[in-house]
Amino acid sequence: MNMKLAVIPGDGIGPEVIRETLKVLDEVGKQYGHTFEYTKVLAGGCAIDVHGQCLPQETIDICKASDAVLLGAVGGWKWDNLPGNERPEMALLGLRKELGLFANLRPALLFEVLADACPLKAEIVEGGLDLVVVRELTGGIYFGEKGLKDTDLGPAAYDVEQYAEEEVRRIAEVAFDMAMKRSKKVASVDKANVLESSRLWRRIVAEVGERYPEVELNNLYIDNAAMQMVRNPKQFDVIVTSNIFGDILSDEASMITGSIGMLPSASLAKGNFGMYEPVHGSAPDIAGADMANPMATILSAAMMLRYTFGLGKEADAIEAAVKKVLADGHRTPDIAEEGETAIGTAKTGDLIAAAIKMA
Ligand code: IPM
Ligand code: MN
């Protein structure tokens, strides 16, 4: 298969983790007879420096003309003082909207060999943890009407949370489809005791659920869900929720795996198109120091092979190679324990590529 990828290295550690990911993909190509065609494009702070805007039209066009997008990370101190709507992070929101990436899958998987990194008591996560947050990504308060106005209490600002039935329906379908391939459990998270938009959310999710009689649907309020996530995270399998609740819950879920440097994500449009990126940010403090963990981006490439290209065997091979490198005791600084010698970003990529070759 020939795969056309738009590659956005971005800022901070983005270029390093992307470099290692392409190394791994090239090895997959060699072993399984595929070719990857990469077109590198700018987005984020580096695009601001070159073009004066974080998401140039050219980037959007090239992404649209590709089969999938691979992204490192955007943002950094250098651009922290720009006004809100000019910050590098706006490139992410623009890409999501322009590319129609309404479904964000954020798996939180506790790797057995890294179980000690989990901040929860061992008995709470015994037997492992494997859940996925399905976050709505192009609607809700992130994209609702916003503005400034005068009120009785003086100047005020507002952001509107709004969901159309169709927006809820399509994300619910993604969640139920995913549950059918996993343990047939969906937890839908909302704030239906207070918010009108949540009451619509809950009604539509239930409607979609009727088409999946085998799947057990639970509704939770966001406050309770946040609490349950640390009390008993193993109760969760597929969690479906709105843009803002998903933003918060997915960070919480990633923390309990103890290793944000390990977590991949997929943002999917209708059809097979998707953008794949690590959950972590650009970590400007360690940029260029060969300290970043490239595993989250490499695992994101595995998700890309699985979801956009239907290459399950190749995706499995990447995941197995990552596990092997961990099992062999290799750790970047973020996941190394005290006293352990850590390896660098490039070496990690080399080892994973080598493990693919051997498999
Ligand atoms: C994320 C990030 C983004 C979000 C920011 C950087 C705009 O936190 O992908 O979770 O809030 O969606
Ligand atoms: Mn976030």
XYZ file of C-alpha atoms and ligand atoms in Angstrom:
372
model
C 0.000 0.000 0.000
C 1.168 3.557 -0.706
C 0.186 6.009 2.004
C 0.256 9.787 1.618
C 0.882 11.471 4.941
C 0.896 15.135 5.868
C 3.433 15.464 8.663
C 3.320 18.353 11.132
C 6.388 18.207 13.381
C 5.367 21.457 15.117
C 7.224 22.940 18.081
C 9.285 21.914 21.088
C 9.878 18.173 21.176
C 7.488 17.713 18.228
C 10.198 17.428 15.547
C 12.190 14.868 17.586
C 9.308 12.538 18.328
C 8.122 12.791 14.726
C 11.618 11.973 13.429
C 11.634 8.747 15.460
C 8.113 7.892 14.355
C 9.015 8.185 10.671
C 12.012 5.958 11.375
C 9.654 3.321 12.751
C 7.135 3.724 9.924
C 9.907 3.320 7.349
C 10.887 0.049 8.991
C 7.256 -1.091 8.922
C 7.202 -0.176 5.228
C 10.294 -2.261 4.579
C 9.095 -5.300 6.485
C 5.526 -5.339 5.211
C 5.964 -3.943 1.701
C 4.374 -0.504 2.059
C 5.543 2.951 1.091
C 4.969 6.154 2.986
C 5.057 9.488 1.215
C 5.626 12.307 3.700
C 4.858 15.960 3.079
C 6.099 18.107 5.951
C 4.029 21.183 6.712
C 4.075 23.967 9.280
C 1.554 24.578 12.053
C 1.804 26.140 15.492
C 4.542 28.461 16.718
C 6.934 27.647 13.886
C 4.253 28.680 11.373
C 3.723 31.952 13.259
C 7.454 32.642 12.925
C 7.496 31.950 9.194
C 4.039 33.031 8.004
C 2.698 35.184 10.836
C -0.164 32.742 11.406
C -0.364 29.413 13.223
C -2.328 27.561 10.558
C -1.453 28.637 7.005
C -3.926 27.773 4.254
C -1.222 25.725 2.523
C -1.044 23.432 5.545
C -4.794 22.894 5.506
C -4.752 22.171 1.768
C -1.938 19.635 2.025
C -3.613 17.912 4.970
C -6.861 17.681 3.008
C -5.025 16.188 0.032
C -3.412 13.488 2.217
C -4.707 10.158 3.500
C -3.869 11.026 7.110
C -2.057 13.600 9.233
C 0.662 12.898 11.770
C 1.327 15.677 14.283
C 4.037 16.121 16.926
C 3.092 18.989 19.219
C 2.507 22.733 19.038
C 3.154 25.642 21.399
C 5.901 27.001 23.609
C 6.985 29.854 25.864
C 8.051 31.960 22.942
C 4.437 32.490 21.869
C 2.840 32.496 25.331
C 2.217 36.222 25.359
C 0.256 36.374 22.120
C -3.469 37.146 22.412
C -5.677 34.070 22.896
C -6.840 33.789 19.294
C -3.298 34.001 17.876
C -1.663 31.362 20.045
C -0.104 28.249 18.444
C -2.745 26.027 20.101
C -5.325 27.613 17.831
C -3.762 25.603 15.012
C -5.098 22.447 16.652
C -8.618 23.818 16.873
C -8.402 25.021 13.269
C -7.188 21.646 12.026
C -9.937 19.834 13.918
C -12.634 22.065 12.450
C -11.238 22.327 8.899
C -10.633 18.593 8.640
C -13.944 17.624 10.269
C -12.229 15.614 13.005
C -15.234 15.185 15.257
C -14.187 12.009 17.069
C -11.188 12.020 19.358
C -10.080 8.639 20.690
C -7.779 8.757 23.697
C -6.907 5.329 25.001
C -5.502 5.172 28.522
C -3.578 1.968 28.848
C -1.516 1.057 31.861
C 1.493 -0.869 30.593
C 2.116 -3.711 33.022
C 5.854 -3.080 33.205
C 5.159 0.553 34.128
C 2.543 -0.206 36.786
C 4.709 1.433 39.468
C 4.311 4.784 37.722
C 0.588 4.785 38.514
C -0.065 7.166 41.419
C -3.045 5.124 42.644
C -2.730 2.275 45.158
C -1.649 -0.963 43.496
C -4.882 -2.796 44.373
C -6.995 -0.179 42.529
C -5.354 -0.915 39.187
C -4.457 -4.546 39.752
C -4.832 -6.540 36.563
C -4.223 -3.468 34.423
C -6.237 -0.596 33.135
C -7.474 -0.238 29.593
C -10.055 2.378 28.762
C -10.694 4.809 25.942
C -12.138 8.287 26.147
C -14.195 9.104 23.047
C -14.272 12.875 23.078
C -16.474 15.004 20.814
C -13.974 17.328 19.152
C -15.603 19.880 16.863
C -18.541 21.167 18.874
C -19.618 22.367 22.283
C -18.161 25.284 24.178
C -14.883 25.204 22.218
C -16.655 26.294 19.065
C -19.841 27.933 20.372
C -20.621 31.618 20.221
C -18.298 33.645 22.416
C -17.844 37.270 23.230
C -17.778 40.156 25.643
C -20.730 42.096 26.985
C -21.792 44.494 29.696
C -23.805 43.181 32.604
C -25.206 44.501 35.908
C -21.960 43.404 37.478
C -19.859 45.172 34.877
C -17.911 43.807 31.881
C -18.348 40.049 31.315
C -17.255 37.350 28.865
C -19.223 34.336 27.669
C -18.762 31.038 25.781
C -21.790 29.035 24.698
C -22.109 25.269 25.068
C -24.375 24.038 22.287
C -24.861 20.607 20.751
C -26.936 19.664 17.746
C -28.602 16.245 17.894
C -26.601 15.143 14.868
C -23.302 16.049 16.542
C -24.199 13.858 19.501
C -25.521 11.050 17.331
C -22.352 10.663 15.278
C -19.999 10.651 18.264
C -22.276 8.221 20.116
C -22.137 5.889 17.112
C -18.334 5.947 17.211
C -18.437 5.055 20.902
C -20.941 2.211 20.510
C -19.088 0.788 17.501
C -15.913 0.836 19.536
C -17.647 -0.827 22.489
C -18.779 -3.662 20.212
C -15.116 -4.414 19.529
C -14.189 -4.158 23.207
C -16.093 -5.153 26.325
C -19.526 -3.860 25.247
C -19.808 -1.147 27.874
C -20.332 2.571 27.280
C -20.280 5.239 29.978
C -21.732 8.520 28.758
C -20.623 11.512 30.790
C -22.625 14.734 30.999
C -24.098 17.259 33.419
C -27.754 16.565 32.690
C -28.839 17.586 36.181
C -27.956 21.190 35.279
C -27.334 21.707 31.555
C -29.941 21.680 28.793
C -27.287 20.660 26.257
C -26.485 17.653 28.462
C -30.141 16.626 28.595
C -30.183 16.578 24.784
C -26.875 14.677 24.848
C -28.288 12.036 27.188
C -31.481 11.589 25.148
C -29.619 11.137 21.850
C -27.014 8.769 23.321
C -29.889 6.614 24.660
C -31.527 6.618 21.210
C -28.315 5.480 19.551
C -27.863 2.900 22.314
C -31.164 1.255 21.358
C -29.524 0.179 18.117
C -26.840 -1.633 20.121
C -28.838 -3.913 22.425
C -25.714 -5.865 23.395
C -23.972 -2.805 24.773
C -24.586 -1.765 28.360
C -25.029 2.018 28.661
C -24.369 3.925 31.871
C -24.913 7.644 32.318
C -22.719 9.539 34.772
C -22.474 13.178 35.733
C -19.062 14.660 35.083
C -18.330 15.345 38.751
C -19.099 11.766 39.680
C -17.139 10.443 36.681
C -14.061 12.438 37.713
C -14.350 10.940 41.168
C -14.938 7.378 39.916
C -11.892 7.704 37.663
C -9.609 7.736 40.698
C -11.792 5.616 42.977
C -12.284 2.695 40.595
C -11.036 3.351 37.039
C -11.350 -0.321 36.094
C -15.143 0.063 35.908
C -14.665 2.039 32.676
C -14.141 0.766 29.176
C -15.494 3.218 26.566
C -16.307 6.690 27.891
C -18.146 9.051 25.533
C -18.393 12.717 26.367
C -18.448 16.313 25.165
C -15.491 18.352 24.002
C -14.742 20.087 27.298
C -15.540 17.194 29.628
C -13.438 14.938 27.405
C -10.538 17.361 27.574
C -10.554 17.165 31.360
C -11.334 13.475 31.793
C -8.698 12.368 29.288
C -5.978 14.231 31.186
C -7.160 12.602 34.390
C -7.195 9.170 32.761
C -3.734 9.703 31.308
C -2.345 10.616 34.709
C -3.459 7.362 36.256
C -1.451 5.451 33.690
C 1.455 7.408 35.160
C 3.037 8.119 31.837
C 1.645 10.827 29.635
C 4.694 10.252 27.420
C 3.169 6.936 26.386
C -0.321 7.902 25.322
C -1.407 8.189 21.678
C -4.551 9.687 20.216
C -6.581 9.625 17.048
C -8.912 12.331 15.773
C -11.217 10.942 13.134
C -13.444 12.404 10.462
C -16.264 10.680 8.607
C -14.716 7.934 6.486
C -11.164 6.858 7.177
C -9.377 10.180 7.375
C -7.716 11.002 10.664
C -5.103 13.075 12.448
C -2.825 11.248 14.847
C -0.830 12.834 17.646
C 0.548 12.159 21.110
C -1.549 13.316 24.074
C 1.423 15.160 25.583
C 2.389 18.706 24.653
C 5.489 20.333 23.205
C 7.548 20.245 26.453
C 9.772 23.223 25.536
C 11.887 22.628 28.658
C 13.413 19.475 27.162
C 13.218 20.341 23.461
C 16.329 19.345 21.540
C 17.836 17.557 24.548
C 17.252 14.012 23.281
C 15.164 13.348 26.392
C 11.637 13.174 25.025
C 9.749 9.895 24.953
C 8.749 9.203 21.325
C 6.508 6.263 22.252
C 3.239 8.230 22.335
C 3.797 9.448 18.771
C 4.968 6.043 17.605
C 1.839 4.485 19.139
C -0.222 7.183 17.418
C 1.236 5.992 14.118
C 0.059 2.495 15.065
C -3.452 3.874 15.561
C -3.161 5.505 12.140
C -2.281 2.207 10.478
C -5.203 0.531 12.227
C -7.944 3.168 11.815
C -7.144 4.977 8.571
C -5.468 2.194 6.616
C -6.983 -0.954 8.134
C -3.503 -2.423 8.673
C -4.120 -4.247 11.950
C -1.126 -6.561 11.680
C 1.305 -3.695 11.159
C -0.268 -1.728 14.024
C 0.081 -4.769 16.279
C 3.739 -5.035 15.258
C 4.460 -1.472 16.387
C 2.663 -1.978 19.688
C 4.497 -5.242 20.282
C 7.836 -3.574 19.499
C 7.135 -0.817 22.038
C 6.235 -3.428 24.655
C 9.380 -5.391 23.879
C 11.614 -2.357 24.295
C 9.968 -1.637 27.652
C 10.191 -5.273 28.715
C 13.901 -5.215 27.879
C 14.183 -2.464 30.482
C 14.788 0.558 28.238
C 13.310 3.800 29.556
C 13.367 7.466 28.588
C 13.768 9.800 31.617
C 10.009 10.376 32.027
C 9.384 6.708 32.794
C 12.740 5.683 34.289
C 12.771 4.963 37.986
C 15.236 6.479 40.362
C 18.676 5.015 39.858
C 17.840 3.611 36.402
C 19.951 4.846 33.498
C 17.700 6.420 30.939
C 18.089 6.298 27.170
C 17.445 9.105 24.714
C 14.798 9.832 22.102
C 16.835 8.664 19.098
C 17.991 5.460 20.768
C 14.381 4.639 21.703
C 13.346 5.021 18.067
C 16.272 2.844 16.952
C 15.341 0.085 19.397
C 11.675 0.077 18.376
C 12.579 -0.008 14.676
C 15.015 -2.844 15.364
C 12.341 -4.774 17.281
C 10.030 -4.499 14.266
C 12.737 -5.825 12.021
C 13.324 -8.824 14.288
C 9.662 -9.733 14.699
C -5.909 18.844 24.046
C -5.388 20.210 24.380
C -6.121 21.219 23.523
C -7.580 21.133 23.863
C -5.640 22.659 23.650
C -4.145 22.768 23.470
C -6.365 23.585 22.719
O -5.517 20.466 25.730
O -5.777 18.424 22.884
O -6.440 18.186 24.940
O -8.052 21.757 24.832
O -8.303 20.428 23.171
Mn -6.284 18.785 26.907
